CSV table of C-alpha atoms in Angstrom, one decimal:
chain,number,residue,atom,x,y,z
Q,1,MET,CA,87.9,106.8,82.4
Q,2,LEU,CA,87.6,109.8,84.7
Q,3,VAL,CA,90.6,111.1,86.5
Q,4,TYR,CA,90.5,113.0,89.8
Q,5,PRO,CA,93.2,114.2,92.3
Q,6,SER,CA,93.9,112.1,95.3
Q,7,GLY,CA,96.3,111.4,98.0
Q,8,VAL,CA,98.3,108.5,99.4
Q,9,ASP,CA,99.1,108.1,103.1
Q,10,VAL,CA,102.8,107.4,102.8
Q,11,SER,CA,105.6,109.4,104.2
Q,12,SER,CA,107.7,111.7,102.0
Q,13,SER,CA,110.8,109.9,103.1
Q,14,ALA,CA,109.6,106.7,101.4
Q,15,LEU,CA,109.0,108.6,98.3
Q,16,ARG,CA,112.5,110.2,98.4
Q,17,PHE,CA,114.1,106.8,99.2
Q,18,LEU,CA,112.5,105.0,96.3
Q,19,ALA,CA,113.0,107.9,93.8
Q,20,ALA,CA,116.8,108.0,94.8
Q,21,ARG,CA,117.1,104.2,94.2
Q,22,LEU,CA,115.3,104.5,90.8
Q,23,ARG,CA,117.6,107.4,89.6
Q,24,LYS,CA,120.6,105.3,90.6
Q,25,HIS,CA,119.2,102.3,88.9
Q,26,ARG,CA,118.4,104.2,85.7
Q,27,HIS,CA,121.9,105.7,85.6
Q,28,ALA,CA,123.3,102.2,85.8
Q,29,LEU,CA,121.2,101.1,83.0
Q,30,GLY,CA,122.2,104.2,80.9
Q,31,THR,CA,118.5,105.2,80.5
Q,32,ARG,CA,118.2,108.6,78.9
Q,33,TRP,CA,114.3,109.2,78.7
Q,34,ARG,CA,111.2,107.7,80.0
Q,35,ARG,CA,107.5,108.7,80.1
Q,36,LEU,CA,107.8,109.2,83.9
Q,37,SER,CA,110.5,110.7,86.0
Q,38,ALA,CA,112.1,108.6,88.8
Q,39,GLY,CA,110.0,110.5,91.2
Q,40,ARG,CA,106.7,110.0,89.3
Q,41,GLN,CA,107.5,106.3,88.9
Q,42,ALA,CA,108.2,106.1,92.7
Q,43,LEU,CA,104.9,107.7,93.4
Q,44,LEU,CA,103.2,105.3,91.0
Q,45,THR,CA,104.6,102.4,92.8
Q,46,LEU,CA,103.8,103.6,96.2
Q,47,THR,CA,100.2,104.3,95.2
Q,48,HIS,CA,99.9,100.9,93.9
Q,49,LEU,CA,101.4,99.2,97.0
Q,50,ARG,CA,99.5,101.4,99.5
Q,51,ASN,CA,96.1,101.6,97.9
Q,52,GLY,CA,96.0,98.4,95.8
Q,53,GLN,CA,94.6,100.1,92.8
Q,54,PRO,CA,94.5,98.3,89.5
Q,55,TYR,CA,97.1,99.0,86.9
Q,56,ALA,CA,94.4,100.5,84.4
Q,57,GLN,CA,93.3,103.0,87.0
Q,58,LEU,CA,96.9,104.1,87.8
Q,59,ALA,CA,97.7,104.2,84.1
Q,60,ALA,CA,94.9,106.7,83.5
Q,61,GLY,CA,95.8,108.8,86.4
Q,62,PHE,CA,99.5,109.0,85.5
Q,63,GLY,CA,98.9,109.5,81.7
Q,64,ILE,CA,100.6,106.3,80.6
Q,65,GLY,CA,99.6,103.0,79.1
Q,66,THR,CA,98.5,100.1,81.3
Q,67,THR,CA,101.5,97.9,80.2
Q,68,THR,CA,103.9,100.8,80.9
Q,69,ALA,CA,102.3,101.1,84.4
Q,70,TYR,CA,102.8,97.4,85.1
Q,71,ARG,CA,106.4,97.5,83.8
Q,72,TYR,CA,107.4,100.6,85.9
Q,73,ILE,CA,105.8,99.2,89.1
Q,74,SER,CA,107.4,95.7,88.6
Q,75,GLU,CA,110.7,97.3,88.1
Q,76,ALA,CA,110.5,99.2,91.3
Q,77,VAL,CA,109.1,96.4,93.3
Q,78,GLU,CA,112.0,94.1,92.2
Q,79,LEU,CA,114.5,96.8,93.1
Q,80,LEU,CA,112.9,97.3,96.6
Q,81,ALA,CA,112.8,93.6,97.2
Q,82,ALA,CA,116.5,93.1,96.5
Q,83,LEU,CA,117.2,95.7,99.3
Q,84,ALA,CA,115.1,93.8,102.0
Q,85,PRO,CA,117.3,92.5,104.9
Q,86,THR,CA,117.9,88.8,104.9
Q,87,LEU,CA,117.0,86.8,108.1
Q,88,ALA,CA,120.7,86.7,109.2
Q,89,GLU,CA,120.8,90.5,108.9
Q,90,ALA,CA,117.6,91.0,110.8
Q,91,VAL,CA,118.7,88.6,113.5
Q,92,ARG,CA,122.1,90.4,113.8
Q,93,ALA,CA,120.5,93.7,113.9
Q,94,ALA,CA,118.2,92.5,116.8
Q,95,SER,CA,120.9,90.9,118.8
Q,96,THR,CA,120.7,93.6,121.4
Q,97,LYS,CA,116.9,93.1,121.9
Q,98,ALA,CA,115.8,91.5,125.0
Q,99,TYR,CA,113.7,89.2,123.1
Q,100,LEU,CA,111.7,88.9,119.8
Q,101,ILE,CA,108.1,88.0,118.9
Q,102,LEU,CA,107.2,85.6,116.2
Q,103,ASP,CA,103.9,85.0,114.4
Q,104,GLY,CA,102.4,84.0,111.1
Q,105,THR,CA,99.8,85.9,109.0
Q,106,LEU,CA,97.7,85.0,106.0
Q,107,LEU,CA,97.7,87.3,103.0
Q,108,PRO,CA,94.4,86.5,101.1
Q,109,ILE,CA,94.6,85.7,97.5
Q,110,ASP,CA,91.9,85.1,94.8
Q,111,ARG,CA,92.0,81.4,94.4
Q,112,ILE,CA,89.2,78.8,93.8
Q,113,ALA,CA,88.3,76.0,96.2
Q,114,ALA,CA,90.3,73.5,94.0
Q,115,ASP,CA,93.6,75.3,94.8
Q,116,ARG,CA,94.1,73.2,98.1
Q,117,PRO,CA,97.8,74.0,98.7
Q,118,PHE,CA,96.8,77.6,99.2
Q,119,HIS,CA,93.9,77.0,101.5
Q,120,SER,CA,94.5,77.6,105.2
Q,121,GLY,CA,92.3,75.5,107.4
Q,122,LYS,CA,93.0,77.8,110.3
Q,123,HIS,CA,91.7,80.8,108.5
Q,124,GLU,CA,89.2,78.9,106.2
Q,125,LYS,CA,90.4,80.9,103.1
Q,126,HIS,CA,92.9,80.9,100.5
Q,127,GLY,CA,96.2,82.9,101.0
Q,128,MET,CA,100.0,82.9,101.5
Q,129,ASN,CA,101.7,82.3,104.8
Q,130,VAL,CA,104.2,85.0,105.9
Q,131,GLN,CA,106.1,84.8,109.1
Q,132,VAL,CA,106.7,88.1,110.9
Q,133,ILE,CA,109.3,89.0,113.5
Q,134,ALA,CA,108.7,91.9,115.8
Q,135,ASP,CA,110.7,93.6,118.5
Q,136,PRO,CA,109.5,94.0,122.2
Q,137,LYS,CA,107.5,97.1,121.2
Q,138,GLY,CA,105.8,95.4,118.4
Q,139,ARG,CA,107.8,97.2,115.5
Q,140,LEU,CA,108.2,95.2,112.4
Q,141,LEU,CA,111.7,93.8,111.9
Q,142,TRP,CA,111.5,91.2,109.3
Q,143,ALA,CA,109.0,89.3,107.1
Q,144,SER,CA,109.6,86.0,105.4
Q,145,PRO,CA,109.2,84.9,101.8
Q,146,ALA,CA,105.6,83.7,101.2
Q,147,LEU,CA,104.6,80.1,101.3
Q,148,ALA,CA,101.3,78.4,100.3
Q,149,GLY,CA,98.6,79.0,103.0
Q,150,ALA,CA,98.3,75.4,103.8
Q,151,VAL,CA,101.7,75.4,105.4
Q,152,HIS,CA,101.5,75.6,109.2
Q,153,ASP,CA,103.3,78.2,111.1
Q,154,VAL,CA,105.9,75.9,112.9
Q,155,ARG,CA,106.8,74.2,109.5
Q,156,ALA,CA,107.1,77.7,107.9
Q,157,ALA,CA,109.4,78.8,110.6
Q,158,ARG,CA,111.6,75.7,110.1
Q,159,GLU,CA,111.7,76.0,106.4
Q,160,HIS,CA,112.8,79.7,106.6
Q,161,GLY,CA,115.5,78.7,109.2
Q,162,ILE,CA,113.9,81.2,111.8
Q,163,ILE,CA,114.2,78.7,114.7
Q,164,ASP,CA,117.8,77.8,114.1
Q,165,ALA,CA,118.9,81.4,113.4
Q,166,LEU,CA,117.4,82.6,116.8
Q,167,ALA,CA,118.9,79.6,118.6
Q,168,GLN,CA,122.3,80.3,117.2
Q,169,ALA,CA,122.1,84.0,118.1
Q,170,GLY,CA,120.7,83.1,121.6
Q,171,ILE,CA,117.7,85.3,121.3
Q,172,ASN,CA,114.6,84.2,123.1
Q,173,CYS,CA,111.4,84.5,121.0
Q,174,TRP,CA,107.8,84.5,122.2
Q,175,ALA,CA,105.2,82.7,120.0
Q,176,ASP,CA,101.7,81.2,120.2
Q,177,LYS,CA,100.6,77.5,120.3
Q,178,GLY,CA,100.9,77.2,116.6
Q,179,TYR,CA,104.8,76.7,117.1
Q,180,GLN,CA,104.4,73.8,119.3
Q,181,GLY,CA,107.5,71.5,119.1
Q,182,ALA,CA,109.6,74.3,117.6
Q,183,GLY,CA,112.2,74.0,120.2
Q,184,GLY,CA,115.4,76.3,120.4
Q,185,THR,CA,114.7,79.5,122.1
Q,186,VAL,CA,111.1,79.7,121.1
Q,187,ARG,CA,108.9,80.2,124.3
Q,188,LEU,CA,105.3,79.0,124.2
Q,189,PRO,CA,102.3,79.1,126.5
Q,190,TYR,CA,101.1,76.1,128.4
Q,191,ARG,CA,98.8,73.8,126.5
Q,192,GLY,CA,95.5,72.5,127.7
Q,193,ARG,CA,92.0,73.7,128.7
Q,194,TRP,CA,92.1,76.9,130.7
Q,195,GLU,CA,90.2,75.3,133.7
Q,196,LYS,CA,92.7,72.4,133.8
Q,197,LEU,CA,95.7,74.6,134.1
Q,198,SER,CA,97.2,75.4,137.5
Q,199,ALA,CA,97.0,78.9,138.8
Q,200,GLY,CA,100.7,79.4,138.1
Q,201,GLN,CA,100.3,78.1,134.4
Q,202,GLN,CA,97.3,80.4,133.9
Q,203,ALA,CA,99.4,83.4,135.3
Q,204,VAL,CA,102.2,82.4,132.9
Q,205,ASN,CA,99.8,82.2,129.9
Q,206,ARG,CA,98.3,85.6,130.7
Q,207,SER,CA,101.8,87.2,130.9
Q,208,HIS,CA,102.8,85.4,127.7
Q,209,ALA,CA,99.6,86.6,125.8
Q,210,LYS,CA,100.4,90.2,126.8
Q,211,VAL,CA,103.9,90.0,125.4
Q,212,ARG,CA,102.9,88.2,122.2
Q,213,ALA,CA,99.9,90.4,121.4
Q,214,LEU,CA,102.2,93.2,120.5
Q,215,VAL,CA,103.2,91.3,117.3
Q,216,GLU,CA,99.8,92.3,115.9
Q,217,GLN,CA,101.1,95.8,115.6
Q,218,ALA,CA,103.8,94.5,113.3
Q,219,ILE,CA,101.3,92.5,111.2
Q,220,ALA,CA,99.0,95.5,111.0
Q,221,THR,CA,102.0,97.7,109.8
Q,222,LEU,CA,102.5,95.1,107.0
Q,223,LYS,CA,98.7,95.1,106.0
Q,224,SER,CA,98.5,98.9,106.1
Q,225,TRP,CA,99.8,98.4,102.6
Q,226,ARG,CA,96.3,97.6,101.2
Q,227,LEU,CA,97.6,95.6,98.2
Q,228,LEU,CA,98.5,92.8,100.7
Q,229,ARG,CA,94.9,92.6,102.0
Q,230,LYS,CA,93.6,90.9,98.9
Q,231,LEU,CA,96.3,89.8,96.3
Q,232,ARG,CA,95.1,89.2,92.8
Q,233,CYS,CA,98.4,88.7,91.2
Q,234,SER,CA,100.4,85.5,90.5
Q,235,THR,CA,101.6,83.8,93.7
Q,236,THR,CA,105.2,83.8,92.4
Q,237,ARG,CA,105.2,87.6,92.8
Q,238,ILE,CA,103.9,87.8,96.4
Q,239,THR,CA,107.3,87.5,98.0
Q,240,SER,CA,108.7,90.4,96.1
Q,241,LEU,CA,105.7,92.5,97.1
Q,242,VAL,CA,106.1,91.6,100.7
Q,243,GLN,CA,109.9,92.3,100.6
Q,244,ALA,CA,109.4,95.6,98.9
Q,245,VAL,CA,106.9,96.6,101.5
Q,246,LEU,CA,109.4,95.6,104.3
Q,247,THR,CA,112.2,97.7,102.7
Q,248,LEU,CA,109.9,100.8,102.5
Q,249,HIS,CA,108.8,100.4,106.1
Q,250,LEU,CA,112.4,100.1,107.4
Q,251,ALA,CA,113.6,102.9,105.3
Q,252,SER,CA,110.7,105.2,106.5
Q,253,SER,CA,111.5,104.0,110.2
Q,254,ASP,CA,115.2,105.1,110.1
């Protein structure tokens, strides 16, 4: 396999953050020597998450075996995922915000047509449902564990406890029609055909759409890590990958 120099569009602060955590982790384990330093292991992991490159290609580029690359990346991902904020922590941190924006996104996976639990009728593809919370400026605050793509947004929000957590904190939340019946502090647009809505209802829906549209920035932030654009791993690992990406984003934003 040919090897060539390349770059990865991730901030140096993310690299320093992960490398420091890996050094601390190695010290706790009492590790004396590894094929890659903590810094190189951090770079290996960031490259995999950001560019979505296969383990075999990364292994060749870093001069290690494919199994070693998989083990190093899995270790770093689990370490990052454990540092991700819980929903309660995210809501507590957002308590000073005027409101929050909630939306769901589908992370595509490579599944066959027979895997119906993972098929999203809305998107007409297989994937995993992830709920995203953004602040009024569209900045990513929290991402949920991944559920099968067939799960509707309002059901996913209930299963994660998002609606109850926001209601208890008294934080208003803007969401789309997919959260119909959510209750609590979730604010939804008026339902019905546009031409049958009153002028006042149409004005409310326009204003609502402008506010809610900013959540797309948060979703784009999540999917700027290209591995999440087409996942080819076991569905049991996707939550850890999402939480790892969330941790890196928040660490880089501080």
